PDB file of C-alpha atoms and ligand atoms in Angstrom:
ATOM      1  CA  MET A1235       0.142   0.073  -0.026  1.00 83.00           C
ATOM      2  CA  SER A1236       1.152   3.708  -1.065  1.00 94.00           C
ATOM      3  CA  LEU A1237       2.102   5.554   2.040  1.00 97.00           C
ATOM      4  CA  PHE A1238       3.356   8.297  -0.241  1.00 97.00           C
ATOM      5  CA  ILE A1239       2.631   9.626  -3.514  1.00 98.00           C
ATOM      6  CA  ALA A1240       4.795  12.273  -5.524  1.00 98.00           C
ATOM      7  CA  GLU A1241       3.215  13.347  -8.645  1.00 98.00           C
ATOM      8  CA  HIS A1242       4.757  15.120 -11.169  1.00 98.00           C
ATOM      9  CA  ILE A1243       6.847  17.468  -9.203  1.00 98.00           C
ATOM     10  CA  GLY A1244       8.391  20.595 -10.349  1.00 98.00           C
ATOM     11  CA  LYS A1245      10.115  23.379  -8.472  1.00 98.00           C
ATOM     12  CA  LYS A1246      11.337  26.546  -9.903  1.00 97.00           C
ATOM     13  CA  PHE A1247      13.559  28.951  -8.349  1.00 96.00           C
ATOM     14  CA  GLY A1248      13.423  32.196 -10.650  1.00 94.00           C
ATOM     15  CA  GLY A1249      15.025  30.720 -13.844  1.00 92.00           C
ATOM     16  CA  VAL A1250      16.542  27.920 -12.204  1.00 95.00           C
ATOM     17  CA  VAL A1251      14.548  24.709 -12.807  1.00 97.00           C
ATOM     18  CA  ALA A1252      15.710  22.450  -9.760  1.00 98.00           C
ATOM     19  CA  LEU A1253      13.016  19.757 -10.155  1.00 98.00           C
ATOM     20  CA  SER A1254      11.215  18.895 -13.341  1.00 98.00           C
ATOM     21  CA  ASP A1255       8.371  16.081 -13.661  1.00 98.00           C
ATOM     22  CA  VAL A1256       9.417  13.668 -10.678  1.00 98.00           C
ATOM     23  CA  SER A1257       6.734  11.154  -9.934  1.00 98.00           C
ATOM     24  CA  LEU A1258       7.263   8.392  -7.248  1.00 98.00           C
ATOM     25  CA  THR A1259       5.876   6.273  -4.605  1.00 97.00           C
ATOM     26  CA  VAL A1260       6.881   4.770  -1.102  1.00 98.00           C
ATOM     27  CA  ASP A1261       4.929   2.126   0.152  1.00 97.00           C
ATOM     28  CA  LYS A1262       4.207   1.370   3.775  1.00 96.00           C
ATOM     29  CA  GLY A1263       7.111  -0.030   5.433  1.00 95.00           C
ATOM     30  CA  GLU A1264       9.609   0.527   2.885  1.00 96.00           C
ATOM     31  CA  ILE A1265      13.172   2.040   2.950  1.00 97.00           C
ATOM     32  CA  VAL A1266      13.342   3.808  -0.640  1.00 98.00           C
ATOM     33  CA  GLY A1267      16.532   5.578  -1.376  1.00 97.00           C
ATOM     34  CA  MET A1268      17.097   8.872  -3.630  1.00 97.00           C
ATOM     35  CA  ILE A1269      20.718   9.324  -4.957  1.00 95.00           C
ATOM     36  CA  GLY A1270      22.208  11.445  -7.433  1.00 93.00           C
ATOM     37  CA  PRO A1271      25.038  13.963  -7.960  1.00 91.00           C
ATOM     38  CA  ASN A1272      25.526  17.067  -6.147  1.00 91.00           C
ATOM     39  CA  GLY A1273      23.069  20.013  -7.253  1.00 94.00           C
ATOM     40  CA  SER A1274      20.563  17.168  -8.546  1.00 95.00           C
ATOM     41  CA  GLY A1275      17.665  18.572  -6.640  1.00 97.00           C
ATOM     42  CA  LYS A1276      17.336  15.957  -3.940  1.00 97.00           C
ATOM     43  CA  THR A1277      17.394  18.178  -0.983  1.00 97.00           C
ATOM     44  CA  THR A1278      14.700  20.385  -3.005  1.00 98.00           C
ATOM     45  CA  PHE A1279      12.797  17.334  -3.205  1.00 98.00           C
ATOM     46  CA  ILE A1280      12.344  16.646   0.682  1.00 97.00           C
ATOM     47  CA  ASN A1281      11.983  20.659   1.268  1.00 97.00           C
ATOM     48  CA  ASN A1282       9.038  20.846  -0.961  1.00 97.00           C
ATOM     49  CA  LEU A1283       7.428  17.390   0.631  1.00 97.00           C
ATOM     50  CA  SER A1284       8.270  18.616   4.003  1.00 96.00           C
ATOM     51  CA  GLY A1285       6.482  22.020   3.850  1.00 96.00           C
ATOM     52  CA  LEU A1286       9.422  24.208   3.641  1.00 95.00           C
ATOM     53  CA  TYR A1287       8.844  25.082   0.097  1.00 96.00           C
ATOM     54  CA  SER A1288       6.036  24.605  -2.124  1.00 96.00           C
ATOM     55  CA  PRO A1289       6.403  22.808  -5.131  1.00 98.00           C
ATOM     56  CA  THR A1290       5.718  24.980  -8.593  1.00 97.00           C
ATOM     57  CA  THR A1291       3.760  22.026 -10.134  1.00 98.00           C
ATOM     58  CA  GLY A1292       2.472  18.752  -8.719  1.00 98.00           C
ATOM     59  CA  LYS A1293       1.060  16.813  -6.160  1.00 98.00           C
ATOM     60  CA  PHE A1294       2.231  15.355  -2.725  1.00 98.00           C
ATOM     61  CA  ILE A1295      -0.204  12.719  -1.550  1.00 98.00           C
ATOM     62  CA  PHE A1296       0.214  11.373   2.088  1.00 98.00           C
ATOM     63  CA  ASN A1297      -1.852   8.701   3.486  1.00 97.00           C
ATOM     64  CA  ASP A1298      -4.318   9.567   0.873  1.00 97.00           C
ATOM     65  CA  GLU A1299      -4.531  13.232   1.748  1.00 97.00           C
ATOM     66  CA  ASP A1300      -3.020  15.819  -0.838  1.00 98.00           C
ATOM     67  CA  ILE A1301      -0.698  18.051   1.470  1.00 98.00           C
ATOM     68  CA  THR A1302       1.072  19.996  -1.324  1.00 97.00           C
ATOM     69  CA  GLY A1303       1.938  23.440  -0.203  1.00 92.00           C
ATOM     70  CA  MET A1304       0.700  23.004   3.612  1.00 96.00           C
ATOM     71  CA  PRO A1305       2.990  24.376   6.137  1.00 95.00           C
ATOM     72  CA  ALA A1306       5.623  22.329   7.674  1.00 94.00           C
ATOM     73  CA  TYR A1307       4.528  22.317  11.328  1.00 92.00           C
ATOM     74  CA  GLN A1308       1.115  20.873   9.481  1.00 94.00           C
ATOM     75  CA  ILE A1309       2.756  18.022   7.590  1.00 96.00           C
ATOM     76  CA  THR A1310       4.980  17.251  10.520  1.00 93.00           C
ATOM     77  CA  ALA A1311       1.720  16.749  12.721  1.00 93.00           C
ATOM     78  CA  LYS A1312       0.369  14.586   9.870  1.00 95.00           C
ATOM     79  CA  GLY A1313       3.109  12.445  10.291  1.00 95.00           C
ATOM     80  CA  VAL A1314       6.196  13.287   8.516  1.00 96.00           C
ATOM     81  CA  SER A1315       9.194  14.135   9.815  1.00 95.00           C
ATOM     82  CA  ARG A1316      12.909  15.006   8.583  1.00 95.00           C
ATOM     83  CA  THR A1317      16.717  15.387   9.496  1.00 93.00           C
ATOM     84  CA  PHE A1318      18.597  17.865   7.436  1.00 91.00           C
ATOM     85  CA  GLN A1319      21.926  17.839   5.302  1.00 86.00           C
ATOM     86  CA  ASN A1320      23.878  19.902   8.098  1.00 87.00           C
ATOM     87  CA  LEU A1321      24.069  18.521  11.768  1.00 83.00           C
ATOM     88  CA  ARG A1322      21.089  20.178  13.819  1.00 87.00           C
ATOM     89  CA  VAL A1323      21.167  18.810  17.513  1.00 91.00           C
ATOM     90  CA  PHE A1324      21.137  21.518  20.711  1.00 93.00           C
ATOM     91  CA  PRO A1325      24.539  21.173  21.454  1.00 94.00           C
ATOM     92  CA  ASN A1326      24.383  22.668  25.109  1.00 95.00           C
ATOM     93  CA  ILE A1327      21.264  20.770  26.148  1.00 95.00           C
ATOM     94  CA  SER A1328      21.107  17.054  27.201  1.00 96.00           C
ATOM     95  CA  ILE A1329      20.740  13.971  24.913  1.00 97.00           C
ATOM     96  CA  LEU A1330      17.374  13.098  26.483  1.00 96.00           C
ATOM     97  CA  ASP A1331      16.168  16.753  26.243  1.00 94.00           C
ATOM     98  CA  ASN A1332      16.970  16.843  22.479  1.00 95.00           C
ATOM     99  CA  VAL A1333      14.633  13.712  21.851  1.00 95.00           C
ATOM    100  CA  LEU A1334      11.727  15.704  24.103  1.00 93.00           C
ATOM    101  CA  ILE A1335      11.788  18.573  21.768  1.00 89.00           C
ATOM    102  CA  GLY A1336      11.331  16.265  19.143  1.00 83.00           C
ATOM    103  CA  ARG A1337       8.487  15.036  21.000  1.00 81.00           C
ATOM    104  CA  HIS A1338       6.766  18.491  21.745  1.00 70.00           C
ATOM    105  CA  CYS A1339       4.202  18.270  18.850  1.00 60.00           C
ATOM    106  CA  ARG A1340       2.667  15.315  20.551  1.00 58.00           C
ATOM    107  CA  ILE A1341       2.276  16.673  23.855  1.00 52.00           C
ATOM    108  CA  ASP A1342      -1.078  18.986  23.292  1.00 54.00           C
ATOM    109  CA  VAL A1343      -2.699  19.867  26.671  1.00 52.00           C
ATOM    110  CA  PRO A1344      -5.990  21.907  26.830  1.00 54.00           C
ATOM    111  CA  LEU A1345      -5.927  25.100  28.682  1.00 52.00           C
ATOM    112  CA  TRP A1346      -9.564  25.325  29.781  1.00 55.00           C
ATOM    113  CA  ASP A1347      -8.967  23.618  33.036  1.00 54.00           C
ATOM    114  CA  VAL A1348      -5.928  24.807  35.012  1.00 57.00           C
ATOM    115  CA  TYR A1349      -6.029  21.677  37.704  1.00 59.00           C
ATOM    116  CA  VAL A1350      -6.564  19.016  35.049  1.00 65.00           C
ATOM    117  CA  ARG A1351      -4.087  20.896  33.100  1.00 68.00           C
ATOM    118  CA  ILE A1352      -1.519  20.240  35.687  1.00 73.00           C
ATOM    119  CA  VAL A1353      -2.019  16.467  36.232  1.00 75.00           C
ATOM    120  CA  ARG A1354      -2.560  15.859  32.587  1.00 75.00           C
ATOM    121  CA  THR A1355       0.753  17.731  31.906  1.00 77.00           C
ATOM    122  CA  ARG A1356       2.554  15.825  34.536  1.00 82.00           C
ATOM    123  CA  ARG A1357       1.417  12.497  33.246  1.00 85.00           C
ATOM    124  CA  LYS A1358       2.215  13.438  29.554  1.00 83.00           C
ATOM    125  CA  GLU A1359       5.478  14.653  30.463  1.00 84.00           C
ATOM    126  CA  ALA A1360       6.199  11.342  32.062  1.00 89.00           C
ATOM    127  CA  GLU A1361       5.227   9.334  29.007  1.00 89.00           C
ATOM    128  CA  ALA A1362       7.005  11.563  26.969  1.00 89.00           C
ATOM    129  CA  ARG A1363      10.358  11.013  28.740  1.00 93.00           C
ATOM    130  CA  ASP A1364       9.477   7.153  28.856  1.00 94.00           C
ATOM    131  CA  LYS A1365       8.863   7.127  25.020  1.00 94.00           C
ATOM    132  CA  ALA A1366      11.964   9.307  24.485  1.00 95.00           C
ATOM    133  CA  MET A1367      13.980   6.837  26.408  1.00 96.00           C
ATOM    134  CA  GLN A1368      12.874   3.874  24.466  1.00 95.00           C
ATOM    135  CA  ILE A1369      13.864   5.858  21.586  1.00 95.00           C
ATOM    136  CA  LEU A1370      17.119   6.457  22.751  1.00 96.00           C
ATOM    137  CA  GLU A1371      17.754   2.637  23.685  1.00 95.00           C
ATOM    138  CA  LEU A1372      17.505   1.852  20.116  1.00 93.00           C
ATOM    139  CA  ALA A1373      20.451   4.188  19.381  1.00 94.00           C
ATOM    140  CA  ASN A1374      21.916   2.680  22.568  1.00 94.00           C
ATOM    141  CA  LEU A1375      22.342   6.339  24.026  1.00 96.00           C
ATOM    142  CA  THR A1376      20.219   5.907  26.982  1.00 96.00           C
ATOM    143  CA  ASP A1377      23.285   5.135  29.651  1.00 97.00           C
ATOM    144  CA  ARG A1378      24.558   8.888  28.390  1.00 97.00           C
ATOM    145  CA  HIS A1379      20.858  10.498  28.344  1.00 97.00           C
ATOM    146  CA  LEU A1380      21.998  13.161  30.781  1.00 97.00           C
ATOM    147  CA  ASP A1381      25.397  13.979  29.277  1.00 97.00           C
ATOM    148  CA  MET A1382      25.229  17.331  27.130  1.00 97.00           C
ATOM    149  CA  ALA A1383      24.611  16.325  23.259  1.00 97.00           C
ATOM    150  CA  LYS A1384      28.263  18.313  22.380  1.00 96.00           C
ATOM    151  CA  ASN A1385      29.886  15.454  24.222  1.00 97.00           C
ATOM    152  CA  LEU A1386      28.797  12.771  21.826  1.00 96.00           C
ATOM    153  CA  PRO A1387      31.033  11.996  18.905  1.00 95.00           C
ATOM    154  CA  TYR A1388      29.966  12.943  15.578  1.00 94.00           C
ATOM    155  CA  GLY A1389      28.253  10.026  14.573  1.00 94.00           C
ATOM    156  CA  GLU A1390      26.336   9.459  17.537  1.00 95.00           C
ATOM    157  CA  GLN A1391      25.144  13.348  17.349  1.00 96.00           C
ATOM    158  CA  ARG A1392      23.657  12.279  14.009  1.00 95.00           C
ATOM    159  CA  LEU A1393      21.859   9.370  15.381  1.00 96.00           C
ATOM    160  CA  LEU A1394      20.485  11.649  18.274  1.00 96.00           C
ATOM    161  CA  GLU A1395      19.236  13.898  15.380  1.00 95.00           C
ATOM    162  CA  ILE A1396      17.285  11.119  14.134  1.00 96.00           C
ATOM    163  CA  CYS A1397      16.356   9.927  17.382  1.00 96.00           C
ATOM    164  CA  ARG A1398      14.661  13.615  17.787  1.00 95.00           C
ATOM    165  CA  ALA A1399      12.989  13.136  14.444  1.00 94.00           C
ATOM    166  CA  ILE A1400      11.228   9.718  15.071  1.00 94.00           C
ATOM    167  CA  ALA A1401      10.111  11.023  18.852  1.00 92.00           C
ATOM    168  CA  SER A1402       6.920  12.871  16.951  1.00 89.00           C
ATOM    169  CA  GLU A1403       6.271   9.102  16.139  1.00 91.00           C
ATOM    170  CA  PRO A1404       6.067  10.072  12.151  1.00 95.00           C
ATOM    171  CA  ASP A1405       4.628   7.374   9.744  1.00 96.00           C
ATOM    172  CA  LEU A1406       7.466   8.577   7.178  1.00 97.00           C
ATOM    173  CA  LEU A1407      10.828   9.629   8.088  1.00 97.00           C
ATOM    174  CA  LEU A1408      13.000  11.947   5.700  1.00 97.00           C
ATOM    175  CA  LEU A1409      16.750  11.513   6.264  1.00 97.00           C
ATOM    176  CA  ASP A1410      18.962  14.175   3.986  1.00 96.00           C
ATOM    177  CA  GLU A1411      22.313  12.522   3.560  1.00 95.00           C
ATOM    178  CA  PRO A1412      22.641  11.103   7.220  1.00 95.00           C
ATOM    179  CA  CYS A1413      26.188   9.758   6.966  1.00 92.00           C
ATOM    180  CA  ALA A1414      27.545  12.834   5.754  1.00 90.00           C
ATOM    181  CA  GLY A1415      30.899  13.225   7.209  1.00 90.00           C
ATOM    182  CA  MET A1416      30.699   9.950   9.015  1.00 93.00           C
ATOM    183  CA  ASN A1417      33.816   7.289   9.226  1.00 93.00           C
ATOM    184  CA  PRO A1418      32.957   3.706   8.015  1.00 93.00           C
ATOM    185  CA  VAL A1419      32.432   2.417  11.260  1.00 94.00           C
ATOM    186  CA  GLU A1420      29.980   5.244  11.789  1.00 94.00           C
ATOM    187  CA  MET A1421      28.478   4.556   8.467  1.00 95.00           C
ATOM    188  CA  ASP A1422      27.672   0.820   9.401  1.00 93.00           C
ATOM    189  CA  ALA A1423      26.072   1.981  13.078  1.00 93.00           C
ATOM    190  CA  LEU A1424      23.733   4.132  11.126  1.00 95.00           C
ATOM    191  CA  ALA A1425      22.910   1.482   8.542  1.00 95.00           C
ATOM    192  CA  ASN A1426      21.869  -0.940  11.508  1.00 94.00           C
ATOM    193  CA  PHE A1427      20.191   1.871  13.186  1.00 95.00           C
ATOM    194  CA  ILE A1428      17.848   2.580  10.014  1.00 95.00           C
ATOM    195  CA  LYS A1429      17.112  -1.137   9.617  1.00 94.00           C
ATOM    196  CA  LEU A1430      16.211  -1.307  13.480  1.00 93.00           C
ATOM    197  CA  LEU A1431      13.969   1.415  12.436  1.00 93.00           C
ATOM    198  CA  LYS A1432      12.457  -0.211   9.832  1.00 93.00           C
ATOM    199  CA  GLU A1433      11.714  -3.378  12.020  1.00 93.00           C
ATOM    200  CA  LYS A1434       9.835  -0.888  14.365  1.00 91.00           C
ATOM    201  CA  GLY A1435       7.310  -0.054  11.573  1.00 91.00           C
ATOM    202  CA  VAL A1436       8.700   3.403  10.313  1.00 94.00           C
ATOM    203  CA  THR A1437       9.135   4.035   6.756  1.00 97.00           C
ATOM    204  CA  VAL A1438      12.328   5.551   5.534  1.00 98.00           C
ATOM    205  CA  PHE A1439      12.989   7.909   2.431  1.00 98.00           C
ATOM    206  CA  VAL A1440      16.547   8.633   2.667  1.00 98.00           C
ATOM    207  CA  ILE A1441      18.472  10.735   0.465  1.00 96.00           C
ATOM    208  CA  GLU A1442      22.144   9.975   0.287  1.00 93.00           C
ATOM    209  CA  HIS A1443      25.179  10.832  -2.058  1.00 85.00           C
ATOM    210  CA  ASN A1444      27.265   7.929  -0.532  1.00 87.00           C
ATOM    211  CA  MET A1445      26.728   4.923  -3.046  1.00 86.00           C
ATOM    212  CA  ARG A1446      28.169   2.454  -0.486  1.00 87.00           C
ATOM    213  CA  PHE A1447      25.985   3.543   2.034  1.00 92.00           C
ATOM    214  CA  ILE A1448      22.618   3.726   0.410  1.00 93.00           C
ATOM    215  CA  MET A1449      23.135  -0.045  -1.273  1.00 91.00           C
ATOM    216  CA  GLN A1450      23.287  -1.216   2.146  1.00 91.00           C
ATOM    217  CA  VAL A1451      19.956   0.075   3.343  1.00 95.00           C
ATOM    218  CA  ALA A1452      17.748   0.719   0.645  1.00 97.00           C
ATOM    219  CA  GLU A1453      15.327  -1.656  -0.944  1.00 96.00           C
ATOM    220  CA  ARG A1454      14.973   0.315  -4.071  1.00 97.00           C
ATOM    221  CA  LEU A1455      16.596   3.551  -5.463  1.00 97.00           C
ATOM    222  CA  VAL A1456      15.287   6.225  -7.065  1.00 97.00           C
ATOM    223  CA  VAL A1457      18.121   8.251  -9.133  1.00 96.00           C
ATOM    224  CA  LEU A1458      17.925  11.870 -10.109  1.00 96.00           C
ATOM    225  CA  GLU A1459      19.637  13.573 -12.484  1.00 96.00           C
ATOM    226  CA  SER A1460      19.663  17.601 -13.230  1.00 96.00           C
ATOM    227  CA  GLY A1461      16.084  17.595 -11.313  1.00 97.00           C
ATOM    228  CA  ARG A1462      14.665  14.717 -13.214  1.00 98.00           C
ATOM    229  CA  LYS A1463      14.134  11.317 -12.289  1.00 98.00           C
ATOM    230  CA  PHE A1464      16.672   9.396 -14.322  1.00 96.00           C
ATOM    231  CA  ARG A1465      16.273   6.085 -13.039  1.00 96.00           C
ATOM    232  CA  GLU A1466      14.344   3.469 -10.467  1.00 97.00           C
ATOM    233  CA  GLY A1467      15.138  -0.264  -9.575  1.00 96.00           C
ATOM    234  CA  THR A1468      16.504  -2.402  -7.093  1.00 96.00           C
ATOM    235  CA  PRO A1469      20.223  -1.284  -5.662  1.00 94.00           C
ATOM    236  CA  LEU A1470      21.765  -4.258  -7.679  1.00 93.00           C
ATOM    237  CA  GLU A1471      19.949  -3.206 -10.904  1.00 95.00           C
ATOM    238  CA  ILE A1472      21.255   0.756 -10.163  1.00 94.00           C
ATOM    239  CA  GLN A1473      24.585  -0.265  -9.234  1.00 91.00           C
ATOM    240  CA  LYS A1474      24.813  -2.128 -12.786  1.00 92.00           C
ATOM    241  CA  ASP A1475      23.814   0.318 -14.438  1.00 94.00           C
ATOM    242  CA  LYS A1476      26.065   1.672 -16.972  1.00 94.00           C
ATOM    243  CA  GLU A1477      24.912   5.311 -17.318  1.00 93.00           C
ATOM    244  CA  VAL A1478      24.111   5.758 -13.768  1.00 92.00           C
ATOM    245  CA  GLN A1479      28.092   4.641 -13.245  1.00 89.00           C
ATOM    246  CA  ALA A1480      28.557   7.406 -15.695  1.00 90.00           C
ATOM    247  CA  ILE A1481      26.786  10.417 -13.895  1.00 87.00           C
ATOM    248  CA  TYR A1482      28.640   9.437 -10.471  1.00 79.00           C
ATOM    249  CA  LEU A1483      32.100   8.880 -11.933  1.00 67.00           C
ATOM    250  CA  GLY A1484      33.202  12.776 -11.597  1.00 57.00           C
ATOM    251  CA  ASP A1485      31.420  13.284  -8.274  1.00 57.00           C
ATOM    252  CA  GLU A1486      33.111  10.090  -6.877  1.00 52.00           C
ATOM    253  CA  GLU A1487      36.631  11.121  -7.861  1.00 48.00           C
ATOM    254  CA  GLU A1488      36.145  14.689  -6.378  1.00 47.00           C
ATOM    255  CA  ALA A1489      35.174  12.869  -3.114  1.00 45.00           C
TER     256      ALA A1489
HETATM  257  N1  ADP B2238      16.436  28.241  -2.008  1.00 56.13           N
HETATM  258  C1  ADP B2238      16.950  28.376  -3.261  1.00 56.13           C
HETATM  259  N2  ADP B2238      16.826  29.080  -4.387  1.00 56.13           N
HETATM  260  C2  ADP B2238      17.716  28.943  -5.373  1.00 56.13           C
HETATM  261  N3  ADP B2238      18.262  27.962  -5.957  1.00 56.13           N
HETATM  262  C3  ADP B2238      18.001  26.812  -5.152  1.00 56.13           C
HETATM  263  C4  ADP B2238      17.582  26.784  -3.886  1.00 56.13           C
HETATM  264  N4  ADP B2238      17.715  25.687  -3.168  1.00 56.13           N
HETATM  265  C5  ADP B2238      18.178  24.876  -4.024  1.00 56.13           C
HETATM  266  N5  ADP B2238      18.431  25.655  -5.418  1.00 56.13           N
HETATM  267  C6  ADP B2238      18.828  25.039  -6.734  1.00 56.13           C
HETATM  268  O1  ADP B2238      18.482  23.894  -6.731  1.00 56.13           O
HETATM  269  C7  ADP B2238      19.408  22.937  -7.559  1.00 56.13           C
HETATM  270  C8  ADP B2238      19.315  21.545  -6.714  1.00 56.13           C
HETATM  271  O2  ADP B2238      19.793  21.867  -5.435  1.00 56.13           O
HETATM  272  P1  ADP B2238      19.745  20.698  -4.240  1.00 56.13           P
HETATM  273  O3  ADP B2238      18.314  20.449  -3.975  1.00 56.13           O
HETATM  274  O4  ADP B2238      20.106  21.302  -3.019  1.00 56.13           O
HETATM  275  O5  ADP B2238      20.446  19.294  -4.606  1.00 56.13           O
HETATM  276  P2  ADP B2238      21.201  18.364  -3.907  1.00 56.13           P
HETATM  277  O6  ADP B2238      20.407  18.179  -2.595  1.00 56.13           O
HETATM  278  O7  ADP B2238      20.715  17.042  -4.910  1.00 56.13           O
HETATM  279  O8  ADP B2238      22.658  18.475  -3.952  1.00 56.13           O
HETATM  280  C9  ADP B2238      20.837  23.533  -7.499  1.00 56.13           C
HETATM  281  O9  ADP B2238      20.788  24.263  -8.838  1.00 56.13           O
HETATM  282  C10 ADP B2238      20.489  24.684  -6.501  1.00 56.13           C
HETATM  283  O10 ADP B2238      21.488  25.949  -6.681  1.00 56.13           O
HETATM  284 MG1   MG B2239      21.181  18.197  -0.868  1.00 56.13          MG
END
């Protein structure tokens, strides 16, 4: 069953065509990867889907609802959560608090009754804390939950960022180059973490520039090139594709 459908998405920034006629679907429970050279439109795709921008043309359907052009907070509330290409943890608060911030949109306490509100708030806070600790467990971070986030090694800060994104209990998790800047050991830990999230029922759409990493995690791949969908297939099909290899060659040599 499709959880998410992009239909003919186009995005222009002035005269620059960043995306053109991109259509794809993501089924419930899948891990789908999007790859492509730098500047091919990957981040723009997620920025439009998550409500940071509105597409110039096309539609995004999520859980059978048209969410095109809705503001970001509304799209988050509907169950889409994301991380960013550059690291965005809050360095000077605890690891646990970083996750609790991500859960904020799930704590809705009515304002009309002060007494009930105090009792409910306490109960909801306790529930939020338990849930945050369960999430940290997945990333092996419970022992250090009171440490400041800045004291974690880089790879674990990136895991923490994903923990925060799943704290809102999204149906769809969008990751933008999650392994950027990681060493190979950190990358393997991240790949295992993403597979664990799938086991927990999260659907993952992951943008990645690193071919070796995406081959490990994705079940299906979409290749973008100059804002267009260039190929779609299994990781094995994409890996063997001579034209995909050709568009990647220049970039790999740079890396
Ligand atoms: N806010 C923006 N304003 C103008 N141009 C943008 C903006 N965001 C992205 N672009 C352009 O859109 C194209 C795709 O960029 P991007 O989505 O960041 O690529 P990728 O994530 O694949 O590296 C690039 O040409 C980029 O310069
Ligand atoms: Mg990008």
